[in-house]
Tab-separated table of C-alpha atoms in Angstrom:
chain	number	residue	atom	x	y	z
A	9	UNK	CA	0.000	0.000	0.000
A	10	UNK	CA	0.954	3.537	-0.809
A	11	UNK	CA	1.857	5.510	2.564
A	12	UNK	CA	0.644	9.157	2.681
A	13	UNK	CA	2.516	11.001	4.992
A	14	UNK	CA	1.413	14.903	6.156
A	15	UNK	CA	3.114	17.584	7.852
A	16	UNK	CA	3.081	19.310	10.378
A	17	UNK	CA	0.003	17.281	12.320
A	18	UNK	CA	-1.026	20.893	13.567
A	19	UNK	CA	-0.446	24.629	12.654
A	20	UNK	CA	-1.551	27.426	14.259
A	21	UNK	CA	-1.551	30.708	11.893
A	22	UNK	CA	-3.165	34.165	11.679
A	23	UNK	CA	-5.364	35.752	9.403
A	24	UNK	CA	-3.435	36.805	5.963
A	25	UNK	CA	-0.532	34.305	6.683
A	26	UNK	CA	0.317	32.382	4.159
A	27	UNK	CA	0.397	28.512	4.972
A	28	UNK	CA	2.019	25.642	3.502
A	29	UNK	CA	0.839	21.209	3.772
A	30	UNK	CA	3.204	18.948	2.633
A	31	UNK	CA	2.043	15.391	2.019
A	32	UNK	CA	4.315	12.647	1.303
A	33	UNK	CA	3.725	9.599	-0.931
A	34	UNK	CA	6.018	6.678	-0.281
A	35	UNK	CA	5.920	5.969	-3.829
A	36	UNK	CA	5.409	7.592	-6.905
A	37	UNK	CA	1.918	8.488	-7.813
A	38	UNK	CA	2.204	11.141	-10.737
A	39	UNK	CA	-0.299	13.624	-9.995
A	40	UNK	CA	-3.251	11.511	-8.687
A	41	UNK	CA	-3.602	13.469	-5.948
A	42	UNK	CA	-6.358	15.458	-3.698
A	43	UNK	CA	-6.951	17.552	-1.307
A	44	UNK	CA	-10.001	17.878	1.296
A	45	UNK	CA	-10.664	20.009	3.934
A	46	UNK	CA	-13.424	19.325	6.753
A	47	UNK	CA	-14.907	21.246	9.359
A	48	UNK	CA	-16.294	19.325	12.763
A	49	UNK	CA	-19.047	17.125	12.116
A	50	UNK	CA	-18.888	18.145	8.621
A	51	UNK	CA	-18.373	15.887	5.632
A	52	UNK	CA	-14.913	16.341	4.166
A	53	UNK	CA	-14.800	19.171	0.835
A	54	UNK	CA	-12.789	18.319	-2.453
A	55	UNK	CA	-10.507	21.613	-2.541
A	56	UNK	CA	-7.516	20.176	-5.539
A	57	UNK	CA	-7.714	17.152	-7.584
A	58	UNK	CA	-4.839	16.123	-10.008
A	59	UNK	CA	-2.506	17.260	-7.743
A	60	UNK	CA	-2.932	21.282	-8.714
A	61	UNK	CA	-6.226	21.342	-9.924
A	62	UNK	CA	-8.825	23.814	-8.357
A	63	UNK	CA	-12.468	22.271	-7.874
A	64	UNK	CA	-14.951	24.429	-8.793
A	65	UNK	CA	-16.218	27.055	-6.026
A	66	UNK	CA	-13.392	26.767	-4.112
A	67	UNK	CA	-11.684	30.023	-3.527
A	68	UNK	CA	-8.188	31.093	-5.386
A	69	UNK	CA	-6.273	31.542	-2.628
A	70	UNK	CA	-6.310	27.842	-2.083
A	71	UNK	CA	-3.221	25.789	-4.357
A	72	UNK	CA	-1.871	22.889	-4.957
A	73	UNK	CA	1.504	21.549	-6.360
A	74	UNK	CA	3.890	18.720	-6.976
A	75	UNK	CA	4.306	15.446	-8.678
A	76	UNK	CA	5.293	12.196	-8.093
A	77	UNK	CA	6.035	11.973	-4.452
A	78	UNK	CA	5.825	15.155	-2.806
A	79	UNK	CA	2.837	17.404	-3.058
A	80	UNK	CA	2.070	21.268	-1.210
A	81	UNK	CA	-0.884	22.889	-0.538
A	82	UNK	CA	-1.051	26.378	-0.030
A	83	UNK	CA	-3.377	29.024	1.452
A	84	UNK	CA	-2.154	32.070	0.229
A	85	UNK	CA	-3.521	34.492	2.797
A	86	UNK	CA	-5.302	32.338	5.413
A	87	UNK	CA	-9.073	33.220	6.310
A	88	UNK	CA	-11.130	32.817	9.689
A	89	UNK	CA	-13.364	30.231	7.413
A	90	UNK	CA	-10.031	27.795	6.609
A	91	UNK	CA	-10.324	26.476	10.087
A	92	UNK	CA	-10.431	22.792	9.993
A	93	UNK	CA	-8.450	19.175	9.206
A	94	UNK	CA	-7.033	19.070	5.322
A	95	UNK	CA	-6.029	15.686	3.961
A	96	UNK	CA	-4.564	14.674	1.196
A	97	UNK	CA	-5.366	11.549	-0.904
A	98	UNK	CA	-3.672	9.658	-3.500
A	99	UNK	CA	-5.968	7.153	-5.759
A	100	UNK	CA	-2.966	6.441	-7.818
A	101	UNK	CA	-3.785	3.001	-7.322
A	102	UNK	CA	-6.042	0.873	-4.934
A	103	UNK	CA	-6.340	0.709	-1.947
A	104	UNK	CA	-7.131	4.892	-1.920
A	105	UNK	CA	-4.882	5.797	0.979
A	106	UNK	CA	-5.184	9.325	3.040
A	107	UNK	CA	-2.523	11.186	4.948
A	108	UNK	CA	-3.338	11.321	8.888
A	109	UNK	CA	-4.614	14.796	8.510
A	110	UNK	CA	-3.234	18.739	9.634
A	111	UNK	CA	-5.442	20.244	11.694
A	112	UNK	CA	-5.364	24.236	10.954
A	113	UNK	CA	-5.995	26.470	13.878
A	114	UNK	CA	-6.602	30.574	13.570
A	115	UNK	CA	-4.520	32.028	16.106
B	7	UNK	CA	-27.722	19.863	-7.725
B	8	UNK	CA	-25.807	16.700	-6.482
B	9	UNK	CA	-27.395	14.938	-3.462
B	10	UNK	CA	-26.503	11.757	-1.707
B	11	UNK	CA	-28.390	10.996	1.248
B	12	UNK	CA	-26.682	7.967	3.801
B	13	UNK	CA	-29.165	5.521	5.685
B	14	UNK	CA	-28.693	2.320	7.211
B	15	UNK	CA	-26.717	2.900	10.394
B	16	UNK	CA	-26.926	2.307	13.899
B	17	UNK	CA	-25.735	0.147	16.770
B	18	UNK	CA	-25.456	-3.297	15.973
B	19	UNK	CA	-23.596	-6.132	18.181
B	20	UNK	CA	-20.180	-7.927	17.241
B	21	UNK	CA	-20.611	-10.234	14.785
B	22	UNK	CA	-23.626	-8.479	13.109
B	23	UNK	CA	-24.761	-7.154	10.065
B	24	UNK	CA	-26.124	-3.892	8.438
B	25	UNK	CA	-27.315	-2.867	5.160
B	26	UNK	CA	-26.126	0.918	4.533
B	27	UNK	CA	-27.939	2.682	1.730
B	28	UNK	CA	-27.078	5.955	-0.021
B	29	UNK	CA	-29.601	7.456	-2.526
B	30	UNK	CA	-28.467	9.624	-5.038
B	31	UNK	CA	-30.237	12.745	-6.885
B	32	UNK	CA	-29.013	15.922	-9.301
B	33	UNK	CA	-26.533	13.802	-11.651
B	34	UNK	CA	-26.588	10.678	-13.772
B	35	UNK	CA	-26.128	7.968	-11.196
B	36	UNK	CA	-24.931	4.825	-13.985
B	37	UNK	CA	-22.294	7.218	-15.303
B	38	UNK	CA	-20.459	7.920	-11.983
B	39	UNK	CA	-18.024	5.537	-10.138
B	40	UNK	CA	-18.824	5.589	-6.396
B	41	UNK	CA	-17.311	4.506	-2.948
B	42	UNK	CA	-17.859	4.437	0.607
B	43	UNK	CA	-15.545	5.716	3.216
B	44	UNK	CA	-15.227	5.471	6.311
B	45	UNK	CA	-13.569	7.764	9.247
B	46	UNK	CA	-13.477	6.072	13.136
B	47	UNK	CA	-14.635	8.559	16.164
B	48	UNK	CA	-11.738	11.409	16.391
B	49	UNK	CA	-9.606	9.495	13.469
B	50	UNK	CA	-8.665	10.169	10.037
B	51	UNK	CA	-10.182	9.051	6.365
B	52	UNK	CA	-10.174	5.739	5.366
B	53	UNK	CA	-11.505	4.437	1.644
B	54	UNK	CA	-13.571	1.106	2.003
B	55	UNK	CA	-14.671	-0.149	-1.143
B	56	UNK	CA	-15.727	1.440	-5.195
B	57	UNK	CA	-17.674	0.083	-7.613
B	58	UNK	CA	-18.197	1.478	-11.082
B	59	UNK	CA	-20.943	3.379	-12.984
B	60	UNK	CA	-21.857	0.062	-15.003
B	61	UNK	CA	-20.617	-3.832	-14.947
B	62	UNK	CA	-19.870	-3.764	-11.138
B	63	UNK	CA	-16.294	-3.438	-10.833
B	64	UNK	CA	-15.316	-3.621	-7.494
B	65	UNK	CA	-12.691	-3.041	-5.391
B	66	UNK	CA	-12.491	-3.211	-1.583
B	67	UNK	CA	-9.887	-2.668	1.535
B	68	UNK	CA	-8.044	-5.725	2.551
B	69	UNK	CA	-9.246	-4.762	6.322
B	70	UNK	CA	-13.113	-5.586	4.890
B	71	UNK	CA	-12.978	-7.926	2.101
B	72	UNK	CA	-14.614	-10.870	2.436
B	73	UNK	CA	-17.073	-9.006	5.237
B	74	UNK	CA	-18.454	-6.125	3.233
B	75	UNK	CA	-19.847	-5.732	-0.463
B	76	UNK	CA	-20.427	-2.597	-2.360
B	77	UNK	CA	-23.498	-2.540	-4.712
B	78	UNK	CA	-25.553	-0.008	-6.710
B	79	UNK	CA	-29.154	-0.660	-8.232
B	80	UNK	CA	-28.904	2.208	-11.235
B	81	UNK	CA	-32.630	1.319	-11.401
B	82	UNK	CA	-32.851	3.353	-8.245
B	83	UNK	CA	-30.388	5.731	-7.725
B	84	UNK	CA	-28.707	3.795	-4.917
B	85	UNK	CA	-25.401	2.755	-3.281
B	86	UNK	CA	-25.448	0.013	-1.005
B	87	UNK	CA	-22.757	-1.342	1.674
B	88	UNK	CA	-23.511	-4.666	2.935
B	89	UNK	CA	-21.650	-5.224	6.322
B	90	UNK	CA	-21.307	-8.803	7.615
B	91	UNK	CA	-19.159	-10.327	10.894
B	92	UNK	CA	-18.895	-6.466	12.299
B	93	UNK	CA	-16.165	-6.082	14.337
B	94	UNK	CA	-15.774	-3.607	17.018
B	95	UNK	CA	-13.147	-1.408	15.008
B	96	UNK	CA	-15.528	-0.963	12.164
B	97	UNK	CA	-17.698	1.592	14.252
B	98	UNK	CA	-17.177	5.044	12.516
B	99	UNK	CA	-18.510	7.892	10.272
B	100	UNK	CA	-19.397	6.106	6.888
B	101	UNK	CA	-19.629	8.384	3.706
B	102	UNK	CA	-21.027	7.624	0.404
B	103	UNK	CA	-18.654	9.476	-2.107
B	104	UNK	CA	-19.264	10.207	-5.728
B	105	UNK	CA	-16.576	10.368	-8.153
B	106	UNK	CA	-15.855	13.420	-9.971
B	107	UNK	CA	-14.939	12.333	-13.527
B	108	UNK	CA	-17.995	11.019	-15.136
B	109	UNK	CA	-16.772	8.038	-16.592
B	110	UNK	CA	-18.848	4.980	-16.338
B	111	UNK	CA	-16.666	2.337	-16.700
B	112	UNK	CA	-13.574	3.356	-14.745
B	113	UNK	CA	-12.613	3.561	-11.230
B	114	UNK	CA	-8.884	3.857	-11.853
B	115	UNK	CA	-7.392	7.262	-11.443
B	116	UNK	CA	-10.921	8.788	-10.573
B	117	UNK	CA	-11.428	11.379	-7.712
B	118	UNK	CA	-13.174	11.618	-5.232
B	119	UNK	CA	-15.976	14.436	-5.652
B	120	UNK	CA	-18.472	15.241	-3.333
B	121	UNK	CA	-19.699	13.642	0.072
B	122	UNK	CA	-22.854	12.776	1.845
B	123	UNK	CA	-23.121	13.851	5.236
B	124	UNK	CA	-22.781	10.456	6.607
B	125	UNK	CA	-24.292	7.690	8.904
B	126	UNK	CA	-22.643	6.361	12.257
B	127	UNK	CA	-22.145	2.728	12.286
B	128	UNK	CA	-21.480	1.735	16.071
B	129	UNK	CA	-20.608	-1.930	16.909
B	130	UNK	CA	-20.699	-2.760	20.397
B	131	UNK	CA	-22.348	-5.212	22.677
């Protein structure tokens, strides 16, 4: 199985930083990768698929990059609504496997 | 407007079984691959099983196969999870997700799309 691996676990940041995830894939998965963000209670939300590929509705300042086996998503100037867990996912291949998840705090 | 609506869950004992159900509205439910995951009280994501738009193809997690079976009745618009021998560790969150790449014979190198809001499966005696 393909290892997803996410850091930091937690990040605590103020409004209009700018925040960087880094996920790890312990093999190569091209760009078969996505990125989710959920709220408590919530259902998670498709933010990036294809590794740097904005889902519609989901506001610019969110990006993604990378390829193969390390991927970043950024927040370019974080807002009081990005509170929440993002993971990322790679269905590269089965099983889908999901990093453990960075929990985003607004100082 | 996409919709998928989870049913089915509840507290069941060790060893049990439960039928989870997700109906679908807004989009063409045959052309869509679909999947259930799953996420454990306070824990992260993890996928269960997919099954295509059309002919059934199927693919589960080693930590359920041979206990659970994904369908879909395209008749009907639903997605079904059939849970047998429940252990205690299969208590969680479980979403119906629906691809989004409408493809309906893949479920390689598909996305996940958009989520119900889920149904709590609790196994305990």
């Amino acid at each position: 199985d393909i290892q997803m691996t996410q850091s930091p676990s937690t990040l605590s940041a103020s409004v209009g930083d700018r925040v960087t995830i880094t996920c790890r894939a312990s093999q190569t998965i091209s760009s078969y990768l996505a990125w989710y963000q959920q709220k408590p209670g919530k259902a998670p939300h498709l933010l990036i698929y294809k590794a740097s590929s904005l889902e519609s509705g989901v506001p610019s300042r969110f990006s993604g990059s990378g390829s193969g086996t390390e991927f970043t998503l950024t927040i370019s100037s974080l807002q009081p609504d990005d509170f929440g867990t993002y993971y990322c996912q790679q269905y590269n291949d089965y099983p889908w496997t999901f990093g453990q998840g960075t929990k985003v705090e607004i100082k | 407007e996409v919709q998928l609506l989870e049913s089915g869950g509840g507290l069941v004992q060790p060893g049990g079984s439960l039928r989870l159900a997700c109906t679908a509205s807004g989009f063409s439910f045959s052309s869509y691959a679909m999947s259930w995951v799953r996420q454990a009280p306070g824990k992260g994501l993890e996928w269960v099983s997919t099954i295509s738009g059309t002919f059934d193809v199927t693919h589960h997690a080693d930590s359920v196969k041979g206990r659970f079976t994904i369908s879909k009745d395209n008749s009907k618009n639903t997605l079904f999870l059939q849970m047998n021998s429940l252990r205690a560790e299969d208590t969680a969150v479980y979403y119906c997700v629906k691809t989004r790449m409408k493809d309906p014979f893949t479920t390689f190198r598909v996305e996940p799309g958009y989520w119900g809001p889920g149904t709590l499966v609790t196994v305990s005696s």
